[in-house]
Coordinates of C-alpha atoms and ligand atoms in Angstrom, one line a residue:
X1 CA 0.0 0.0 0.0
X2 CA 1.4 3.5 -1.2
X3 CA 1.4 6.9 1.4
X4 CA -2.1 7.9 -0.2
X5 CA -3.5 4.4 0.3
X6 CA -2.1 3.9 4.4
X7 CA -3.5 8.1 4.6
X8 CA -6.6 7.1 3.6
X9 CA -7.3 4.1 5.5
X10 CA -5.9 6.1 8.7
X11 CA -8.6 9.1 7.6
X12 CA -11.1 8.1 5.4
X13 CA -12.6 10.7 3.1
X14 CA -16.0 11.9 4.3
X15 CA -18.4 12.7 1.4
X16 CA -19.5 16.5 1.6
X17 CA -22.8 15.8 0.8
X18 CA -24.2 13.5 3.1
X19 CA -20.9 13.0 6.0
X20 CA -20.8 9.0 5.0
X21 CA -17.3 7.4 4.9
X22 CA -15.7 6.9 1.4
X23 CA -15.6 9.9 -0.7
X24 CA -15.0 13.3 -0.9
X25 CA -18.2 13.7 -2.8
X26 CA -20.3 10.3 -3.1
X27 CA -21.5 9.1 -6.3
X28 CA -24.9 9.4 -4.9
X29 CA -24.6 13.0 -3.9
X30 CA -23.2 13.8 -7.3
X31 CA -26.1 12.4 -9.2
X32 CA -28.9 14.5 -7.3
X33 CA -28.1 17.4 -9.0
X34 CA -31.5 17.4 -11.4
X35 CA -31.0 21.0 -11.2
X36 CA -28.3 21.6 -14.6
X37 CA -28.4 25.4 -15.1
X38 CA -27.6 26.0 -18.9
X39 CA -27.7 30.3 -19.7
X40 CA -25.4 33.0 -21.5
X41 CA -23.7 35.6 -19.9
X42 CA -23.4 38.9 -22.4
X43 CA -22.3 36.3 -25.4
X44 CA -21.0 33.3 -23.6
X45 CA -22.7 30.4 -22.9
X46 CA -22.4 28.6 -19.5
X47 CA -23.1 25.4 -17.9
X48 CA -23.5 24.5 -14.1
X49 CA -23.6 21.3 -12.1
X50 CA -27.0 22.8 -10.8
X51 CA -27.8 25.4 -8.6
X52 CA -24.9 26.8 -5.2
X53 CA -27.4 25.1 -2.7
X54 CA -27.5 21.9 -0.5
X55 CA -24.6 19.3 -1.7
X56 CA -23.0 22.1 -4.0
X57 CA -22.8 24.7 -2.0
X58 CA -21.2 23.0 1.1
X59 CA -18.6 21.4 -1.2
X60 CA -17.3 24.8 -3.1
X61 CA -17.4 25.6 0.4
X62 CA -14.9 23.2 1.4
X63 CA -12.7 23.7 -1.3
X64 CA -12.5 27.1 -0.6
X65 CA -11.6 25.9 3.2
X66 CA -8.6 23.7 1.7
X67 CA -10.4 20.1 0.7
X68 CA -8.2 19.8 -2.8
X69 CA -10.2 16.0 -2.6
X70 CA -13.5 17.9 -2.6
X71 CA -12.0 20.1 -5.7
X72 CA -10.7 16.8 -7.7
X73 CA -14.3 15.1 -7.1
X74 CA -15.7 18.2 -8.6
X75 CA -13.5 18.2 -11.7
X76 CA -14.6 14.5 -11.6
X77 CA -18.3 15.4 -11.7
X78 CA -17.8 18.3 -14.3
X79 CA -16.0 15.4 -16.6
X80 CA -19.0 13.0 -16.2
X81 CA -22.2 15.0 -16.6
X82 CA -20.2 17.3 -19.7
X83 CA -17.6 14.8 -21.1
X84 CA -19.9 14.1 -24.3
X85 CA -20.3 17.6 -25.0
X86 CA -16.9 18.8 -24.3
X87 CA -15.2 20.9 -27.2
X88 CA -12.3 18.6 -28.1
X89 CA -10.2 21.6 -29.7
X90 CA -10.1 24.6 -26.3
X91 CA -7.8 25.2 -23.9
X92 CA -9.4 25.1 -20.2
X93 CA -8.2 28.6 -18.7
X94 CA -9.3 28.7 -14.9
X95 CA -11.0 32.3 -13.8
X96 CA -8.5 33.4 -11.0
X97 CA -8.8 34.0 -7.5
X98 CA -7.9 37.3 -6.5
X99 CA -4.3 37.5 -5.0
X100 CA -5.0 38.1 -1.9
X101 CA -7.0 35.1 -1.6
X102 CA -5.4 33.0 -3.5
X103 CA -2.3 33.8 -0.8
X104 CA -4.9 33.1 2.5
X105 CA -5.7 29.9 1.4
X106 CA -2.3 28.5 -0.5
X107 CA -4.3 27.8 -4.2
X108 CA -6.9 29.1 -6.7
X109 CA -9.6 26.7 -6.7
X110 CA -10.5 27.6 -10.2
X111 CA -7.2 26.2 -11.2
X112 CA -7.8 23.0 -9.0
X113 CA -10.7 22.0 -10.8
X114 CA -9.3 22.5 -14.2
X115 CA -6.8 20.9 -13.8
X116 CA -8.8 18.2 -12.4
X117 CA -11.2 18.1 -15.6
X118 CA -8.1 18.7 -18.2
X119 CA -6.6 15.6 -16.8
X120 CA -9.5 13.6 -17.1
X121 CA -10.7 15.0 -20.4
X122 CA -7.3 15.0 -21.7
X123 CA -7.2 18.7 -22.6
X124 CA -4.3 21.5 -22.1
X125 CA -5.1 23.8 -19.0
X126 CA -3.6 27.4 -19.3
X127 CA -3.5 29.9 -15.8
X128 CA -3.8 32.5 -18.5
X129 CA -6.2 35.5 -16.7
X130 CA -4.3 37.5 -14.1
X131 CA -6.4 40.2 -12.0
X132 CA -5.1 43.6 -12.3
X133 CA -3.7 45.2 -8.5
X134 CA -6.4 46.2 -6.7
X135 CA -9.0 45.5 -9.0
X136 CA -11.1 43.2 -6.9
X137 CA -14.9 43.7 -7.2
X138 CA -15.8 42.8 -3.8
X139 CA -17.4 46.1 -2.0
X140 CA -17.4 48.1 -5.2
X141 CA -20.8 50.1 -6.0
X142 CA -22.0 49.8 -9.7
X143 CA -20.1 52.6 -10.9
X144 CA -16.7 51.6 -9.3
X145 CA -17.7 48.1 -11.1
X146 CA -18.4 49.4 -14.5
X147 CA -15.1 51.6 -14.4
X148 CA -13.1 48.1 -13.6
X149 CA -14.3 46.1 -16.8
X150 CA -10.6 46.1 -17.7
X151 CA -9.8 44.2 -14.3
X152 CA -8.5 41.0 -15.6
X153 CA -5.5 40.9 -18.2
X154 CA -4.7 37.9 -20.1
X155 CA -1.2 36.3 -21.4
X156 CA -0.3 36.6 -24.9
X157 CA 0.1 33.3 -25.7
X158 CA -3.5 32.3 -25.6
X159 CA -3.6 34.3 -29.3
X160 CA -5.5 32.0 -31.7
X161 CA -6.9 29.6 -29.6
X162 CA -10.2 28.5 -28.4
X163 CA -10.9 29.0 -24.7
X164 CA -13.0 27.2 -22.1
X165 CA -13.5 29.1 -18.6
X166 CA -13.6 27.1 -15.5
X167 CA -14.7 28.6 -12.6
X168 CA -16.5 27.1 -9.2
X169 CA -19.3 29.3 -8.5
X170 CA -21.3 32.2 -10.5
X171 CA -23.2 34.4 -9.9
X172 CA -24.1 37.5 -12.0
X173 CA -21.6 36.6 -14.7
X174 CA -20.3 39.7 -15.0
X175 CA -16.8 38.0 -14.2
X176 CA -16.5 35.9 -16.6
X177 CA -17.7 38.3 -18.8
X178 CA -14.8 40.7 -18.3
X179 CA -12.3 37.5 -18.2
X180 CA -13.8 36.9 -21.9
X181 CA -13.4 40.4 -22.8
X182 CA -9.9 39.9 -21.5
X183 CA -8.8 36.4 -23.4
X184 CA -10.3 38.6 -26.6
X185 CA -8.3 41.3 -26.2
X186 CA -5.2 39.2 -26.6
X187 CA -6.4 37.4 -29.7
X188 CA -7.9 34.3 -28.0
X189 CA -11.7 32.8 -28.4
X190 CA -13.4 32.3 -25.6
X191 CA -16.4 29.7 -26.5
X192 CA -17.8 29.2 -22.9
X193 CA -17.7 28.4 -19.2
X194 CA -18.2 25.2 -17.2
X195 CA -19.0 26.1 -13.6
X196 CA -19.9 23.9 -10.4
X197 CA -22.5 26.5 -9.4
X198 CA -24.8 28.9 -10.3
X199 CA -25.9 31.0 -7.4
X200 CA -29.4 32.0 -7.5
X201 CA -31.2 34.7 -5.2
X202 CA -32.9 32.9 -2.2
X203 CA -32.1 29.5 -3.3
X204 CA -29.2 28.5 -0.2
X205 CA -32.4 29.3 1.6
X206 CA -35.1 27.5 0.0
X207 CA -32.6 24.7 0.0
X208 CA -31.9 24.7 3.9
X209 CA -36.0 24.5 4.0
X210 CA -36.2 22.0 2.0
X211 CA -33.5 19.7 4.3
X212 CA -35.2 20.7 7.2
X213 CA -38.8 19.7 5.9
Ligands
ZN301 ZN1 -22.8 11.8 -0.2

């Protein structure tokens, strides 16, 4: 038995969803999502696991807290549900975590889970988006936000290629919006988005009724 194998047998995995022993995320906690959330954000069109409620929500939650298993069964679950209609010719670019965060917690999620699904699905995963210094939306008012519509910037070398965003959670869309406008300005074609979660007004809370019912 190798490191991983004695680790895990000392601490089993606990699945996010429903605390039973086993896996980060069971299979069975995975498959409830009936609730696929398919829409376009200004002219990209995205895809969601289902809506940032119940199992969802408290597993992009523990990734953010540090469970990289949680993130890999999530790439896992992305691969499954969208492997048939995955575009065989992108480049999977992760939307980044702001610096700051991305320092507190030691990773970028949104790079965990591509590199998660670009392993499984066998395509090339590029950390190409950077967020421009003290560019971070969170706190602006509307105006502040519309002024920062430049705050992502985007290597070169994605020029003349076809681009996939990966994120965990959205919400408005108005980031990956401005990520897209960023990839384009540097030549690239951004063709969509596959995201864990779509966050919906009120549905955390109509979820936690629903588990309580
Ligand atoms: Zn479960």
């Amino acid at each position: 038995m190798d490191l991983d194998g004695v680790l895990a047998r000392l601490f089993p995995a606990t699945c996010v969803g429903c605390r039973r022993a086993g896996a980060a995320l069971c299979a069975a906690c995975v498959a409830g999502g009936e609730d696929e959330q398919r829409f376009v954000a200004g002219t990209l069109p995205v895809i969601a696991l289902g809506v940032y409620a119940g199992t969802l929500r408290r597993a992009v939650l523990a990734v953010k807290r540090g469970r990289r298993d949680v993130a890999d069964a999530l790439a896992c679950a992305l691969f499954e549900r969208f492997e048939t209609t995955l575009p065989r010719d992108v480049v999977l670019v992760p939307v980044p975590t702001s610096t700051a965060r991305r320092a507190a917690r030691g990773f970028d999620q949104g790079a965990l889970l591509a590199a998660g699904l670009g392993m499984r699905a066998g395509l090339p995963v590029l950390c190409a988006l950077t967020e421009r210094a003290h560019a971070a939306q969170h706190g602006r008012d509307r105006a502040a936000r519309l002024a920062a519509r430049d705050r992502f910037d985007s290597a070169t070398l994605v020029a003349g290629t076809r681009v996939l965003l990966v994120d965990d959670v959205v919400t408005t869309g108005a980031t990956l919006r401005d990520c897209a406008a960023a990839l384009r300005r540097r030549g690239a074609a951004p063709r969509g988005a596959l995201v864990v979660a779509r966050a919906l007004a009120g549905a955390a809370e109509r979820s936690g009724e629903r588990l309580r019912a």
